[in-house]
Short mmCIF file of C-alpha atoms and ligand atoms in Angstrom, two decimals:
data_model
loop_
_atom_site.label_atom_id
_atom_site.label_comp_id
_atom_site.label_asym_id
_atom_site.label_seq_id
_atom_site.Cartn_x
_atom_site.Cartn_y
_atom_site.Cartn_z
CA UNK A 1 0.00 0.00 0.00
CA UNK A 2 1.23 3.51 -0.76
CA UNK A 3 1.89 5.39 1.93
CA UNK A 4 2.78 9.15 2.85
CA UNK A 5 4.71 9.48 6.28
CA UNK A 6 3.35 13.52 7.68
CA UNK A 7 5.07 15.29 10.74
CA UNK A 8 3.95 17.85 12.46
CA UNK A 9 5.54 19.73 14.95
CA UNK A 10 3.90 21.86 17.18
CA UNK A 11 4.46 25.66 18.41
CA UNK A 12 8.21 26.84 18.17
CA UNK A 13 8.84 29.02 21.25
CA UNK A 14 11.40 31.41 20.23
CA UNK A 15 15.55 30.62 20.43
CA UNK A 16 15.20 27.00 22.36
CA UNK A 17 12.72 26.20 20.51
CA UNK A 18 14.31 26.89 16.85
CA UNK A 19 17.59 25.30 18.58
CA UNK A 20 15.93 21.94 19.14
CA UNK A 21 14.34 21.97 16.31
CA UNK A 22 17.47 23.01 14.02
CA UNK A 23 19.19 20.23 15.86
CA UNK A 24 16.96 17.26 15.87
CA UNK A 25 14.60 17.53 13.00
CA UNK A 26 16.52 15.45 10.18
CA UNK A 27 17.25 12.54 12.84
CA UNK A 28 13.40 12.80 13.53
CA UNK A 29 12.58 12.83 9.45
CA UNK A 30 14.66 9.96 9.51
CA UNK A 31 13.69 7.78 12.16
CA UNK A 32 10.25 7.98 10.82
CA UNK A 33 10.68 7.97 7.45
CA UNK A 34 8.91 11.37 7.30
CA UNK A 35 7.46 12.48 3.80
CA UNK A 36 5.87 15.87 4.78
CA UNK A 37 6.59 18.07 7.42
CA UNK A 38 4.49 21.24 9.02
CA UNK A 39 5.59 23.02 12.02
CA UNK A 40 3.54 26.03 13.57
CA UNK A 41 5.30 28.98 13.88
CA UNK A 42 3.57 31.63 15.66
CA UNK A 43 5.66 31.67 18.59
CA UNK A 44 9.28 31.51 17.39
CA UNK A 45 10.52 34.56 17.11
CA UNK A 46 10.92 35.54 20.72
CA UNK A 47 7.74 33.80 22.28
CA UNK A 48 5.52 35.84 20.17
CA UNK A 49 5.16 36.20 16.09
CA UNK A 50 7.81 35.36 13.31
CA UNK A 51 9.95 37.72 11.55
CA UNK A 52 11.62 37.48 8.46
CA UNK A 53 14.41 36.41 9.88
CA UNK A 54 13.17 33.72 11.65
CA UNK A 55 11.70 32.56 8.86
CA UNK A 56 14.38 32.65 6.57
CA UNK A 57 16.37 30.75 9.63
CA UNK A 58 13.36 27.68 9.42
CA UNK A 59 12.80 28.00 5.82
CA UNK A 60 16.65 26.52 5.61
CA UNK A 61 15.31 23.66 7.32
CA UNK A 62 13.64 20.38 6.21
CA UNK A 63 10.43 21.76 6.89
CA UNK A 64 7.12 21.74 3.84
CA UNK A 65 4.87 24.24 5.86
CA UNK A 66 4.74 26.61 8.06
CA UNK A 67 1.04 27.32 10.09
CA UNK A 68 0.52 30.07 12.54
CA UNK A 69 -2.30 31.35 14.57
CA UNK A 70 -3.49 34.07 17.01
CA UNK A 71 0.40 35.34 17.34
CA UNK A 72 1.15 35.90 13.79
CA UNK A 73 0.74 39.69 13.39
CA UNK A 74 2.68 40.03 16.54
CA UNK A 75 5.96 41.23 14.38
CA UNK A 76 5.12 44.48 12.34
CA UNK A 77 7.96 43.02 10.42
CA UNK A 78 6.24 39.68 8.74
CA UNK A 79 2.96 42.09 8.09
CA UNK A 80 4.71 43.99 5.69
CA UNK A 81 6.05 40.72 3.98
CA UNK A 82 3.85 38.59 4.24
CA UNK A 83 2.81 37.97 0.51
CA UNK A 84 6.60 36.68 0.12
CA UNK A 85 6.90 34.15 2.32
CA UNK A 86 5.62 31.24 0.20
CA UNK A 87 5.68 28.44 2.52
CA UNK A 88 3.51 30.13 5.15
CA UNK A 89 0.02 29.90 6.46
CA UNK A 90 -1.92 32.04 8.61
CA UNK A 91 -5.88 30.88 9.41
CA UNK A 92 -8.29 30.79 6.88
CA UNK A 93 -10.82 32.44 8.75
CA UNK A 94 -8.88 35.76 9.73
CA UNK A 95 -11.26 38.41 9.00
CA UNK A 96 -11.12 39.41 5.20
CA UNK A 97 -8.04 41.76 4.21
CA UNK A 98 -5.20 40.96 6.46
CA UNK A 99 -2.47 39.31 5.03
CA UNK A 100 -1.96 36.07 4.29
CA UNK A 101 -3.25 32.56 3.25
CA UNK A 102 -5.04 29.63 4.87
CA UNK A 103 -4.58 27.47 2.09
CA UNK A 104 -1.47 25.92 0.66
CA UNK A 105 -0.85 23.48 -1.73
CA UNK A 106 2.36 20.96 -2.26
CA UNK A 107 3.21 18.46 -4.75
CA UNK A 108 5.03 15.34 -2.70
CA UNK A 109 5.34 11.94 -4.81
CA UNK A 110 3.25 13.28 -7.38
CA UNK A 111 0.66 13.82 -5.25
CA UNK A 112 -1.20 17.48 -4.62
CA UNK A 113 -0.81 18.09 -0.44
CA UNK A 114 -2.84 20.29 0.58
CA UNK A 115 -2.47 22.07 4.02
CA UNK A 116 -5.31 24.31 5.69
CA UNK A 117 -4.70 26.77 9.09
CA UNK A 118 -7.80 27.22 10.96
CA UNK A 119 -8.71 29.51 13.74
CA UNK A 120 -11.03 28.44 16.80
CA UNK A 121 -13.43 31.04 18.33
CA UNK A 122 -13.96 30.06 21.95
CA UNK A 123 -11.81 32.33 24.34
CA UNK A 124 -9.99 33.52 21.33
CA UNK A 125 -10.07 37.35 19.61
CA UNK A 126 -12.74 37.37 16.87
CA UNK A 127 -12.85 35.87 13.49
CA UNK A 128 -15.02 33.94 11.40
CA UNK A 129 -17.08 30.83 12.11
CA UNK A 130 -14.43 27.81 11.66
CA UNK A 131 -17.19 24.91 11.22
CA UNK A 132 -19.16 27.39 7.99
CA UNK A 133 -15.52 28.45 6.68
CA UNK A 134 -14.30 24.94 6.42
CA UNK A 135 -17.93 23.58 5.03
CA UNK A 136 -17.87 26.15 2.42
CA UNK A 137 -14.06 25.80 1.27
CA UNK A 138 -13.92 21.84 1.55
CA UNK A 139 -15.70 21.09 -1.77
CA UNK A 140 -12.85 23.30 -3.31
CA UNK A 141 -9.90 21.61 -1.61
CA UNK A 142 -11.03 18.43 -2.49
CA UNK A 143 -11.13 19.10 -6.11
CA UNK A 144 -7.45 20.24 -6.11
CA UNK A 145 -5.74 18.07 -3.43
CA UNK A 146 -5.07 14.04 -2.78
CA UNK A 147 -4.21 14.86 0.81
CA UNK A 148 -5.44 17.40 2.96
CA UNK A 149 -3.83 18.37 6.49
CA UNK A 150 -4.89 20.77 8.69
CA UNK A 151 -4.29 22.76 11.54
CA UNK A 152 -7.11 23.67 13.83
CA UNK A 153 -5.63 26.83 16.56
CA UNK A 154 -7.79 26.38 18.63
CA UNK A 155 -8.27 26.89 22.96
CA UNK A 156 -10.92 24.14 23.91
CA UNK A 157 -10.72 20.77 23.15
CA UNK A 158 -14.48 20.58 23.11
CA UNK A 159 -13.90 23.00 19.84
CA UNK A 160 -11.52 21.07 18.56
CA UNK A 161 -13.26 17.90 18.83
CA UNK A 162 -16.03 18.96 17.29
CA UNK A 163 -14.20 19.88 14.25
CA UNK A 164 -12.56 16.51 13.83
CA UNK A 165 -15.77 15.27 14.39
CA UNK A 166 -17.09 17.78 11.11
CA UNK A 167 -14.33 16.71 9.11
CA UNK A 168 -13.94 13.01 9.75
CA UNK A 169 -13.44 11.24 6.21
CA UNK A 170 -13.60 14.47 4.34
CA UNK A 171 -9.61 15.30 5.37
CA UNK A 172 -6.45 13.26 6.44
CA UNK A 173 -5.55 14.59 9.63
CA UNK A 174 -6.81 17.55 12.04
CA UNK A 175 -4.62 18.65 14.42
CA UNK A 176 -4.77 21.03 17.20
CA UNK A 177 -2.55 23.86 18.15
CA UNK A 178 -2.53 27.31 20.63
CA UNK A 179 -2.69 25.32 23.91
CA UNK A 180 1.11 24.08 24.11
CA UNK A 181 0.06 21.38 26.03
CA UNK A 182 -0.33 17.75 23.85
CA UNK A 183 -3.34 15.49 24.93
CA UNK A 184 -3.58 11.87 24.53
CA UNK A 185 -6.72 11.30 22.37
CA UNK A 186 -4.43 11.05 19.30
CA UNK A 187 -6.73 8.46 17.10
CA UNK A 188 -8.11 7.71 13.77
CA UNK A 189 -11.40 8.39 13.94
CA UNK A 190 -14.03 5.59 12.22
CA UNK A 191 -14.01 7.29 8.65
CA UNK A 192 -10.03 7.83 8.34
CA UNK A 193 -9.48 10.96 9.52
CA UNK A 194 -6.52 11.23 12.13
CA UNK A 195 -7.18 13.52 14.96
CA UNK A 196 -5.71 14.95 18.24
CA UNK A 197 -6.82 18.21 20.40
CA UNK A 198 -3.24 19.50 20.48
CA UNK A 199 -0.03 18.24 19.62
CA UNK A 200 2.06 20.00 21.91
CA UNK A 201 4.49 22.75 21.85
CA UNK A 202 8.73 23.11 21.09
CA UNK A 203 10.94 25.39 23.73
CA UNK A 204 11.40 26.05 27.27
CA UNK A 205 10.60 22.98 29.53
CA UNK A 206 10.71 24.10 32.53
CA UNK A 207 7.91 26.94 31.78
CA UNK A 208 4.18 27.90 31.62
CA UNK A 209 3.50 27.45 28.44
CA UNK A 210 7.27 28.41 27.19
CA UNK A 211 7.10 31.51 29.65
CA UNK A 212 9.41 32.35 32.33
CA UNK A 213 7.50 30.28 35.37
CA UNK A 214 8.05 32.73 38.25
CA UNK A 215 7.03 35.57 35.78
CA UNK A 216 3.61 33.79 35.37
CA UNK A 217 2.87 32.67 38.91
CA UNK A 218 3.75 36.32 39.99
CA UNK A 219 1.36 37.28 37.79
CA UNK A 220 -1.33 35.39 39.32
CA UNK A 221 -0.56 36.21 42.80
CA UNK A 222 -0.65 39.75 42.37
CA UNK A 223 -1.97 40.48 39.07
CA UNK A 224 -0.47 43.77 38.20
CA UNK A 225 0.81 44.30 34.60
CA UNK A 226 3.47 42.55 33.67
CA UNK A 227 5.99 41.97 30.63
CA UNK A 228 5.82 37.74 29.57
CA UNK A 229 9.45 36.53 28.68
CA UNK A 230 10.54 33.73 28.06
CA UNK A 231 12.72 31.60 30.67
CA UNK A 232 16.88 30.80 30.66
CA UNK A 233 16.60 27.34 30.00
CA UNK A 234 18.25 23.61 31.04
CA UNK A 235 15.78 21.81 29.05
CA UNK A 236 13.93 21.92 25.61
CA UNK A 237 10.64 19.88 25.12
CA UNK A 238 9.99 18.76 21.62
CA UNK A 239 6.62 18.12 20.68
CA UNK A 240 4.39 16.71 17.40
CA UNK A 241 3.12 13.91 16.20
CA UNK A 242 3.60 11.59 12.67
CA UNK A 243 0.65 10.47 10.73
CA UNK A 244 0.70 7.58 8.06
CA UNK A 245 -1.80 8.11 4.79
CA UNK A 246 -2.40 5.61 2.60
CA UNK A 247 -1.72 8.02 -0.34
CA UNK A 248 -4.75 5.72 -2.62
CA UNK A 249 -7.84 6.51 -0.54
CA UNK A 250 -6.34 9.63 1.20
CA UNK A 251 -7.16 7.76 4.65
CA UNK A 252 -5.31 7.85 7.67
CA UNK A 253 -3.75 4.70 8.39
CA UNK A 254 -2.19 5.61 11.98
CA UNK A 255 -1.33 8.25 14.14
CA UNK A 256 1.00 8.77 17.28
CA UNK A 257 2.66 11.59 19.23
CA UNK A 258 6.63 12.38 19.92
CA UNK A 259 7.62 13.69 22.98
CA UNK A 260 11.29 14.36 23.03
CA UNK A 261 13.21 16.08 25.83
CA UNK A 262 16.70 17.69 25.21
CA UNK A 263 19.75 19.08 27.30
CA UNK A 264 20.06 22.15 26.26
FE1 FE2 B 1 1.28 29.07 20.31
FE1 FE2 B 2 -1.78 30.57 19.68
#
């Protein structure tokens, strides 16, 4: 049976997590035989946003795709430039005008990849209904692409679920971002579509979510104003998961996380 090996690699938190990222990806390409790979982005150029810097640092990397999320506009920088930066997404269902694509295609083996970036609306900033966006671009996609991947950023896993749910059979994978914290319902779903709420994010360890810790619980003891950065670290957490296709029907065949820890 044909089969397309995807990674995905969840949200890059700023110099540790480009670092263990730079220095790991290949062997992880390799020890999975990895066809495709998407990483999100949104966080890696200092914790917040990408600049073109940063991207020109990942783009040298073995990387397919780059998705993004509520963080993306964060850099003035990448707002400017965004039109040039051909191997990044930012969600599909930003409102209308702001820079940007949700919708990428690849060719890989001949076959048309196509990768999606959607944004969730519960305890998020506003945008446009995720579940109508996706029902009304899907018969499009489908037309064009073999394989379709996407990225749901997305706060609840309720949300998230329900999407997966939506999409099951229509798509080859849905995976979730924003939370930097992976769950463990990675599964293929009855009609082929591989799920999971959130894969997880790349960076600090020892952190809230990639931020300094004693910055954060300050912040809820007191909370007065304060400035997020991100913490000196020991440790890097590297987060995603790999998902086999069977490149004929488009199904998922299997899906299961990677949870790597590095020395920094
Ligand atoms: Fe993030
Ligand atoms: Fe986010």
């Amino acid at each position: 049976m044909p089969e397309l090996n995807i990674l995905c690699i969840g949200d890059i938190i700023g110099r540790s997590g480009r670092r263990v990222l730079a220095q790991h990806l290949e062997e992880i390409i390799a020890k999975h035989n990895i066809h495709f790979t998407i990483v999100n982005v949104e966080n890696s150029a200092g914790g917040n946003g990408l600049t073109r810097a940063v991207y020109e640092e990942l783009a040298g990397l073995n990387i397919d795709a780059f998705t993004s999320g509520n963080h993306i506009y964060d850099k003035r920088d990448i707002f400017k430039q965004f039109e040039e930066l051909n191997l990044l997404l930012r969600p599909l269902n930003f409102p209308k005008g702001q820079p940007g694509t949700g919708i990428r295609y690849f060719e890989r083996n001949g076959l048309s990849i196509a990768v999606v970036n959607i944004i969730g609306r519960v305890f998020m900033g506003l945008s446009d209904c995720p579940f109508q966006k996706m029902q009304q671009v899907l018969p499009i996609i489908k037309e064009k692409a073999d394989i379709i991947l996407v990225d749901f950023h997305a706060e609840t896993t309720s949300e998230k679920q329900a999407m997966g749910w939506m999409l099951d059979g229509n798509v080859s994978l849905l995976f979730g971002t924003h939370t930097h914290v992976p769950t463990a319902d990675d599964r293929v779903l009855p009609s082929g579509t591989a799920y999971i709420s959130d894969i997880g994010m790349t960076g600090p360890r020892d952190s809230v979510i990639g931020v300094d810790r004693h910055i954060v619980i300050k912040k809820f003891l007191d909370q007065l104003p304060v400035r997020f950065e991100l913490p000196r670290v020991s440790s890097a957490v590297l987060n995603g998961i790999c998902v086999k296709v069977d490149t004929e029907s488009g199904k998922a065949l299997s899906i299961s996380r990677i949870y790597e820890v590095y020395d920094e």
